[in-house]
PDB file of C-alpha atoms and ligand atoms in Angstrom:
ATOM      1  CA  MET M 189      -6.655   3.351  15.917  1.00  0.00           C
ATOM      2  CA  PRO M 190      -8.057   6.228  13.854  1.00  0.00           C
ATOM      3  CA  GLU M 191     -11.205   7.738  15.345  1.00  0.00           C
ATOM      4  CA  ASN M 192     -12.965   8.079  11.997  1.00  0.00           C
ATOM      5  CA  ALA M 193     -12.428   4.451  10.922  1.00  0.00           C
ATOM      6  CA  MET M 194     -15.905   3.058  11.301  1.00  0.00           C
ATOM      7  CA  PRO M 195     -17.139   0.540   8.719  1.00  0.00           C
ATOM      8  CA  GLY M 196     -20.246  -0.276  10.743  1.00  0.00           C
ATOM      9  CA  PRO M 197     -21.249  -2.329  13.733  1.00  0.00           C
ATOM     10  CA  SER M 198     -21.246  -5.690  11.964  1.00  0.00           C
ATOM     11  CA  VAL M 199     -18.548  -6.828   9.596  1.00  0.00           C
ATOM     12  CA  ALA M 200     -19.518  -9.508   7.052  1.00  0.00           C
ATOM     13  CA  GLU M 201     -18.028 -12.988   7.406  1.00  0.00           C
ATOM     14  CA  ASN M 202     -16.249 -12.644   4.067  1.00  0.00           C
ATOM     15  CA  ALA M 203     -14.881  -9.161   4.835  1.00  0.00           C
ATOM     16  CA  ILE M 204     -11.208  -8.445   4.354  1.00  0.00           C
ATOM     17  CA  LEU M 205      -9.304  -5.285   5.212  1.00  0.00           C
ATOM     18  CA  LEU M 206      -6.949  -4.647   2.317  1.00  0.00           C
ATOM     19  CA  HIS M 207      -3.982  -2.421   3.035  1.00  0.00           C
ATOM     20  CA  ALA M 208      -3.781  -0.307  -0.128  1.00  0.00           C
ATOM     21  CA  CYS M 209      -0.670   1.617  -1.148  1.00  0.00           C
ATOM     22  CA  CYS M 210      -2.109   3.372  -4.218  1.00  0.00           C
ATOM     23  CA  GLY M 211      -4.797   3.203  -6.905  1.00  0.00           C
ATOM     24  CA  PRO M 212      -3.035   1.234  -9.669  1.00  0.00           C
ATOM     25  CA  CYS M 213      -1.873  -1.524  -7.288  1.00  0.00           C
ATOM     26  CA  SER M 214      -5.359  -1.859  -5.799  1.00  0.00           C
ATOM     27  CA  ILE M 215      -7.295  -2.615  -8.985  1.00  0.00           C
ATOM     28  CA  THR M 216      -6.568  -6.264  -9.649  1.00  0.00           C
ATOM     29  CA  CYS M 217      -6.197  -7.042  -5.908  1.00  0.00           C
ATOM     30  CA  ILE M 218      -9.813  -5.948  -5.414  1.00  0.00           C
ATOM     31  CA  LEU M 219     -10.975  -7.938  -8.439  1.00  0.00           C
ATOM     32  CA  ARG M 220      -9.026 -11.030  -7.386  1.00  0.00           C
ATOM     33  CA  LEU M 221     -10.302 -10.928  -3.798  1.00  0.00           C
ATOM     34  CA  ARG M 222     -13.850 -10.591  -5.079  1.00  0.00           C
ATOM     35  CA  ASP M 223     -13.269 -13.613  -7.336  1.00  0.00           C
ATOM     36  CA  MET M 224     -12.144 -15.490  -4.234  1.00  0.00           C
ATOM     37  CA  GLY M 225     -15.433 -14.638  -2.515  1.00  0.00           C
ATOM     38  CA  PHE M 226     -14.123 -11.873  -0.244  1.00  0.00           C
ATOM     39  CA  ALA M 227     -15.605  -8.415   0.282  1.00  0.00           C
ATOM     40  CA  PRO M 228     -12.637  -6.041   0.453  1.00  0.00           C
ATOM     41  CA  THR M 229     -12.483  -2.714   2.265  1.00  0.00           C
ATOM     42  CA  LEU M 230      -9.460  -0.573   1.448  1.00  0.00           C
ATOM     43  CA  TYR M 231      -7.274   0.771   4.216  1.00  0.00           C
ATOM     44  CA  SER M 232      -4.676   3.385   3.395  1.00  0.00           C
ATOM     45  CA  HIS M 233      -1.813   3.823   5.827  1.00  0.00           C
ATOM     46  CA  ASN M 234       1.367   4.785   3.992  1.00  0.00           C
ATOM     47  CA  PRO M 235       3.685   7.147   5.893  1.00  0.00           C
ATOM     48  CA  ASN M 236       6.434   5.910   3.546  1.00  0.00           C
ATOM     49  CA  ILE M 237       5.201   8.081   0.663  1.00  0.00           C
ATOM     50  CA  HIS M 238       7.113  11.333   0.333  1.00  0.00           C
ATOM     51  CA  PRO M 239       6.854  14.217  -0.242  1.00  0.00           C
ATOM     52  CA  LEU M 240       3.387  15.355   0.790  1.00  0.00           C
ATOM     53  CA  MET M 241       2.129  16.362  -2.675  1.00  0.00           C
ATOM     54  CA  GLU M 242       3.114  12.947  -4.051  1.00  0.00           C
ATOM     55  CA  TYR M 243       1.302  11.325  -1.146  1.00  0.00           C
ATOM     56  CA  LEU M 244      -1.832  13.320  -1.991  1.00  0.00           C
ATOM     57  CA  ARG M 245      -1.668  12.380  -5.678  1.00  0.00           C
ATOM     58  CA  ARG M 246      -1.559   8.686  -4.806  1.00  0.00           C
ATOM     59  CA  ARG M 247      -4.285   9.095  -2.198  1.00  0.00           C
ATOM     60  CA  ASP M 248      -6.537  10.732  -4.823  1.00  0.00           C
ATOM     61  CA  GLY M 249      -5.787   7.857  -7.222  1.00  0.00           C
ATOM     62  CA  LEU M 250      -6.766   5.353  -4.580  1.00  0.00           C
ATOM     63  CA  LEU M 251     -10.051   7.156  -3.973  1.00  0.00           C
ATOM     64  CA  ALA M 252     -10.771   7.204  -7.704  1.00  0.00           C
ATOM     65  CA  VAL M 253     -10.290   3.413  -7.905  1.00  0.00           C
ATOM     66  CA  ALA M 254     -12.451   2.871  -4.807  1.00  0.00           C
ATOM     67  CA  GLN M 255     -15.216   4.926  -6.368  1.00  0.00           C
ATOM     68  CA  ARG M 256     -14.991   3.188  -9.732  1.00  0.00           C
ATOM     69  CA  LEU M 257     -15.070  -0.305  -8.219  1.00  0.00           C
ATOM     70  CA  ASP M 258     -17.540   0.689  -5.482  1.00  0.00           C
ATOM     71  CA  VAL M 259     -15.282  -0.435  -2.648  1.00  0.00           C
ATOM     72  CA  PRO M 260     -15.494   1.040   0.855  1.00  0.00           C
ATOM     73  CA  VAL M 261     -12.330   2.858   1.827  1.00  0.00           C
ATOM     74  CA  ILE M 262     -11.048   3.798   5.262  1.00  0.00           C
ATOM     75  CA  LEU M 263      -8.609   6.696   5.429  1.00  0.00           C
ATOM     76  CA  PRO M 264      -7.042   7.184   8.844  1.00  0.00           C
ATOM     77  CA  ASP M 265      -6.226  10.741   7.737  1.00  0.00           C
ATOM     78  CA  GLN M 266      -9.666  11.467   6.288  1.00  0.00           C
ATOM     79  CA  ASP M 267     -10.176  14.760   8.116  1.00  0.00           C
ATOM     80  CA  ASP M 268      -6.673  16.062   7.574  1.00  0.00           C
ATOM     81  CA  PRO M 269      -4.487  14.486   4.869  1.00  0.00           C
ATOM     82  CA  THR M 270      -1.481  16.422   6.167  1.00  0.00           C
ATOM     83  CA  GLN M 271      -1.554  14.095   9.196  1.00  0.00           C
ATOM     84  CA  ALA M 272       0.188  11.631   6.913  1.00  0.00           C
ATOM     85  CA  ALA M 273       3.533  13.031   7.994  1.00  0.00           C
ATOM     86  CA  PRO M 274       6.575  10.788   7.479  1.00  0.00           C
ATOM     87  CA  ASP M 275       7.436  10.880  11.226  1.00  0.00           C
ATOM     88  CA  SER M 276       6.532   7.279  12.009  1.00  0.00           C
ATOM     89  CA  TRP M 277       8.396   6.010   8.932  1.00  0.00           C
ATOM     90  CA  LEU M 278      11.501   8.014   9.852  1.00  0.00           C
ATOM     91  CA  ALA M 279      11.317   6.779  13.452  1.00  0.00           C
ATOM     92  CA  ALA M 280      11.032   3.158  12.279  1.00  0.00           C
ATOM     93  CA  MET M 281      14.051   3.606   9.978  1.00  0.00           C
ATOM     94  CA  SER M 282      16.216   5.406  12.474  1.00  0.00           C
ATOM     95  CA  PRO M 283      17.696   2.266  14.163  1.00  0.00           C
ATOM     96  CA  LEU M 284      19.058   1.186  10.773  1.00  0.00           C
ATOM     97  CA  GLY M 285      21.488   4.100  10.631  1.00  0.00           C
ATOM     98  CA  PRO M 286      23.453   4.193   7.346  1.00  0.00           C
ATOM     99  CA  ALA M 287      22.018   0.753   6.402  1.00  0.00           C
ATOM    100  CA  VAL M 288      18.791   2.568   5.531  1.00  0.00           C
ATOM    101  CA  ALA M 289      20.264   3.086   2.047  1.00  0.00           C
ATOM    102  CA  ASP M 290      20.007  -0.679   1.492  1.00  0.00           C
ATOM    103  CA  MET M 291      16.566  -1.725   0.221  1.00  0.00           C
ATOM    104  CA  ALA M 292      17.050  -5.224   1.596  1.00  0.00           C
ATOM    105  CA  ARG M 293      17.278  -3.685   5.067  1.00  0.00           C
ATOM    106  CA  ARG M 294      14.765  -0.855   4.912  1.00  0.00           C
ATOM    107  CA  CYS M 295      11.866  -2.391   2.943  1.00  0.00           C
ATOM    108  CA  PRO M 296      11.037  -5.148   5.478  1.00  0.00           C
ATOM    109  CA  VAL M 297      10.865  -2.454   8.178  1.00  0.00           C
ATOM    110  CA  CYS M 298       8.570  -0.394   5.935  1.00  0.00           C
ATOM    111  CA  TYR M 299       6.246  -3.363   5.299  1.00  0.00           C
ATOM    112  CA  ASP M 300       6.127  -4.163   8.987  1.00  0.00           C
ATOM    113  CA  LEU M 301       5.186  -0.600   9.922  1.00  0.00           C
ATOM    114  CA  ARG M 302       2.263  -0.490   7.498  1.00  0.00           C
ATOM    115  CA  LEU M 303       0.969  -4.002   8.142  1.00  0.00           C
ATOM    116  CA  ALA M 304       1.187  -3.586  11.917  1.00  0.00           C
ATOM    117  CA  HIS M 305      -1.050  -0.534  11.617  1.00  0.00           C
ATOM    118  CA  THR M 306      -3.454  -2.353   9.285  1.00  0.00           C
ATOM    119  CA  ALA M 307      -3.674  -5.382  11.589  1.00  0.00           C
ATOM    120  CA  GLN M 308      -4.376  -3.097  14.529  1.00  0.00           C
ATOM    121  CA  ALA M 309      -7.192  -1.432  12.590  1.00  0.00           C
ATOM    122  CA  ALA M 310      -8.580  -4.805  11.441  1.00  0.00           C
ATOM    123  CA  ARG M 311      -8.771  -6.029  15.038  1.00  0.00           C
ATOM    124  CA  ALA M 312     -10.359  -2.821  16.279  1.00  0.00           C
ATOM    125  CA  LEU M 313     -12.983  -2.925  13.530  1.00  0.00           C
ATOM    126  CA  GLY M 314     -13.750  -6.648  13.779  1.00  0.00           C
ATOM    127  CA  PHE M 315     -12.332  -7.778  10.424  1.00  0.00           C
ATOM    128  CA  PRO M 316     -11.461 -11.503  10.434  1.00  0.00           C
ATOM    129  CA  ARG M 317      -8.624 -11.143   7.928  1.00  0.00           C
ATOM    130  CA  PHE M 318      -6.367  -8.679   6.156  1.00  0.00           C
ATOM    131  CA  SER M 319      -4.017  -8.509   3.207  1.00  0.00           C
ATOM    132  CA  SER M 320      -1.991  -5.965   1.247  1.00  0.00           C
ATOM    133  CA  THR M 321      -1.724  -4.600  -2.272  1.00  0.00           C
ATOM    134  CA  LEU M 322       2.048  -4.762  -1.747  1.00  0.00           C
ATOM    135  CA  LEU M 323       1.670  -8.377  -2.888  1.00  0.00           C
ATOM    136  CA  TYR M 324       0.720  -7.095  -6.351  1.00  0.00           C
ATOM    137  CA  SER M 325       4.110  -5.574  -7.040  1.00  0.00           C
ATOM    138  CA  LYS M 326       6.797  -7.394  -8.966  1.00  0.00           C
ATOM    139  CA  TYR M 327       9.329  -5.071  -7.354  1.00  0.00           C
ATOM    140  CA  GLN M 328       8.634  -5.831  -3.697  1.00  0.00           C
ATOM    141  CA  ASN M 329      10.036  -8.584  -1.507  1.00  0.00           C
ATOM    142  CA  HIS M 330       7.072 -10.983  -1.199  1.00  0.00           C
ATOM    143  CA  GLU M 331       8.691 -13.194   1.437  1.00  0.00           C
ATOM    144  CA  ALA M 332       9.253 -10.184   3.694  1.00  0.00           C
ATOM    145  CA  ILE M 333       5.695  -8.892   3.131  1.00  0.00           C
ATOM    146  CA  ILE M 334       4.216 -12.289   4.012  1.00  0.00           C
ATOM    147  CA  ALA M 335       6.466 -12.562   7.072  1.00  0.00           C
ATOM    148  CA  ALA M 336       5.278  -9.139   8.256  1.00  0.00           C
ATOM    149  CA  GLY M 337       1.620 -10.018   7.650  1.00  0.00           C
ATOM    150  CA  GLU M 338       1.921 -13.300   9.521  1.00  0.00           C
ATOM    151  CA  ARG M 339       3.766 -11.616  12.371  1.00  0.00           C
ATOM    152  CA  HIS M 340       0.793  -9.330  12.949  1.00  0.00           C
ATOM    153  CA  ALA M 341      -1.920 -11.957  12.415  1.00  0.00           C
ATOM    154  CA  GLY M 342      -3.052 -14.089  15.323  1.00  0.00           C
ATOM    155  CA  PRO M 343      -6.141 -15.546  16.969  1.00  0.00           C
ATOM    156  CA  GLY M 344      -9.214 -14.135  15.235  1.00  0.00           C
ATOM    157  CA  LEU M 345      -7.214 -12.365  12.540  1.00  0.00           C
ATOM    158  CA  ASP M 346      -5.751 -14.144   9.509  1.00  0.00           C
ATOM    159  CA  PHE M 347      -3.336 -12.740   6.976  1.00  0.00           C
ATOM    160  CA  VAL M 348      -4.221 -13.671   3.368  1.00  0.00           C
ATOM    161  CA  PRO M 349      -0.891 -14.049   1.496  1.00  0.00           C
ATOM    162  CA  GLU M 350      -2.426 -14.003  -1.965  1.00  0.00           C
ATOM    163  CA  ASP M 351      -0.008 -13.543  -4.828  1.00  0.00           C
ATOM    164  CA  PHE M 352      -1.629 -10.783  -6.887  1.00  0.00           C
ATOM    165  CA  ARG M 353       1.186 -10.595  -9.449  1.00  0.00           C
ATOM    166  CA  PRO M 354      -0.678 -12.565 -12.165  1.00  0.00           C
ATOM    167  CA  GLY M 355      -2.913  -9.454 -12.438  1.00  0.00           C
ATOM    168  CA  TRP M 356       0.087  -7.187 -13.108  1.00  0.00           C
ATOM    169  CA  ASP M 357      -0.559  -6.458 -16.800  1.00  0.00           C
ATOM    170  CA  GLU M 358      -4.304  -6.089 -16.326  1.00  0.00           C
ATOM    171  CA  GLY M 359      -3.747  -3.635 -13.473  1.00  0.00           C
ATOM    172  CA  ILE M 360      -1.484  -1.502 -15.644  1.00  0.00           C
ATOM    173  CA  ARG M 361      -3.929  -1.614 -18.536  1.00  0.00           C
ATOM    174  CA  LEU M 362      -6.921  -0.616 -16.428  1.00  0.00           C
ATOM    175  CA  SER M 363      -5.094   2.107 -14.507  1.00  0.00           C
ATOM    176  CA  LYS M 364      -4.091   3.697 -17.834  1.00  0.00           C
ATOM    177  CA  GLU M 365      -7.557   3.321 -19.306  1.00  0.00           C
ATOM    178  CA  TRP M 366      -9.110   4.914 -16.195  1.00  0.00           C
ATOM    179  CA  GLU M 367      -6.405   7.618 -16.094  1.00  0.00           C
ATOM    180  CA  ILE M 368      -5.396   6.799 -12.526  1.00  0.00           C
ATOM    181  CA  TYR M 369      -2.186   8.508 -11.393  1.00  0.00           C
ATOM    182  CA  ARG M 370       0.749   6.098 -11.816  1.00  0.00           C
ATOM    183  CA  GLN M 371       3.723   6.819  -9.602  1.00  0.00           C
ATOM    184  CA  PRO M 372       7.287   6.775 -10.939  1.00  0.00           C
ATOM    185  CA  TYR M 373       8.965   5.479  -7.748  1.00  0.00           C
ATOM    186  CA  CYS M 374       8.122   3.252  -4.813  1.00  0.00           C
ATOM    187  CA  GLY M 375       7.396   5.863  -2.164  1.00  0.00           C
ATOM    188  CA  CYS M 376      10.160   7.029   0.150  1.00  0.00           C
ATOM    189  CA  LEU M 377      12.702   9.721  -0.719  1.00  0.00           C
ATOM    190  CA  LEU M 378      15.394   7.044  -0.897  1.00  0.00           C
ATOM    191  CA  SER M 379      13.464   5.196  -3.596  1.00  0.00           C
ATOM    192  CA  GLU M 380      13.024   8.453  -5.500  1.00  0.00           C
ATOM    193  CA  HIS M 381      16.769   8.991  -5.285  1.00  0.00           C
ATOM    194  CA  ASP M 382      17.473   5.432  -6.492  1.00  0.00           C
ATOM    195  CA  ARG M 383      14.986   5.871  -9.330  1.00  0.00           C
ATOM    196  CA  TYR M 384      16.622   8.957 -10.833  1.00  0.00           C
ATOM    197  CA  ARG M 385      20.255   8.652  -9.767  1.00  0.00           C
ATOM    198  CA  LYS M 386      21.401   6.839 -12.895  1.00  0.00           C
ATOM    199  CA  LYS M 387      19.609   9.255 -15.221  1.00  0.00           C
ATOM    200  CA  VAL M 388      21.094  12.281 -13.476  1.00  0.00           C
ATOM    201  CA  ARG M 389      24.584  10.764 -13.609  1.00  0.00           C
ATOM    202  CA  LEU M 390      24.222  10.094 -17.333  1.00  0.00           C
ATOM    203  CA  ARG M 391      23.212  13.717 -17.899  1.00  0.00           C
ATOM    204  CA  ALA M 392      26.233  15.082 -15.986  1.00  0.00           C
TER     205      ALA M 392
HETATM  206  S1  LIG T 186      11.580   1.509  -1.288  1.00  0.00           S
HETATM  207 FE1  LIG T 186       9.317   1.377  -0.993  1.00  0.00          FE
HETATM  208  S2  LIG T 186       8.973  -0.383   0.344  1.00  0.00           S
HETATM  209 FE2  LIG T 186      11.142   0.159   0.479  1.00  0.00          FE
HETATM  210  S3  LIG T 186      11.318   1.552   2.230  1.00  0.00           S
HETATM  211 FE3  LIG T 186      11.026   2.841   0.443  1.00  0.00          FE
HETATM  212  S4  LIG T 186       8.797   3.137   0.282  1.00  0.00           S
HETATM  213 FE4  LIG T 186       9.121   1.418   1.677  1.00  0.00          FE
END
């Protein structure tokens, strides 16, 4: 549990710790949760985002959204953003061996790593529930995200499996209007490779 993660001694009954991957994906998740009567706090734990300068760009975008929507944000790496090294992600992927190239194999492991950390923080801080902005993306495996969330929920801690995808277009519109950094690939170096491989091949 990060030492600097301290939302206060009493957490509201409607509080929810929202694992947030980036600014653009957070926008409509925050708005939707508020519509549902929840009071979200953002929690950023994303050792899957590489390289470091890309991680920092997304982190800055997340902070800009938090400021604009007046949402509390907890950054486990608040004092030193370079703590967000990819070590834990690489360690989690290592048992996969060559199968790491397969999204269907690596992404569920990636979700589990981030939601396990978020659930641990939610318990330590007294949040009664948690969710993830990963459920906003049309490109992620929702069944695997929900399975990971439910695996790490338990007595006193619910996972909210809200489907945020209906806010997809609005999230894109607002992130452009607010000039929030929009990433061109999912996060890990493998996704960056997948993203550009076809273009590079066409150029060759
Ligand atoms: S493609 Fe995205 S979700 Fe899948 S392992 Fe890479 S960063 Fe994680």
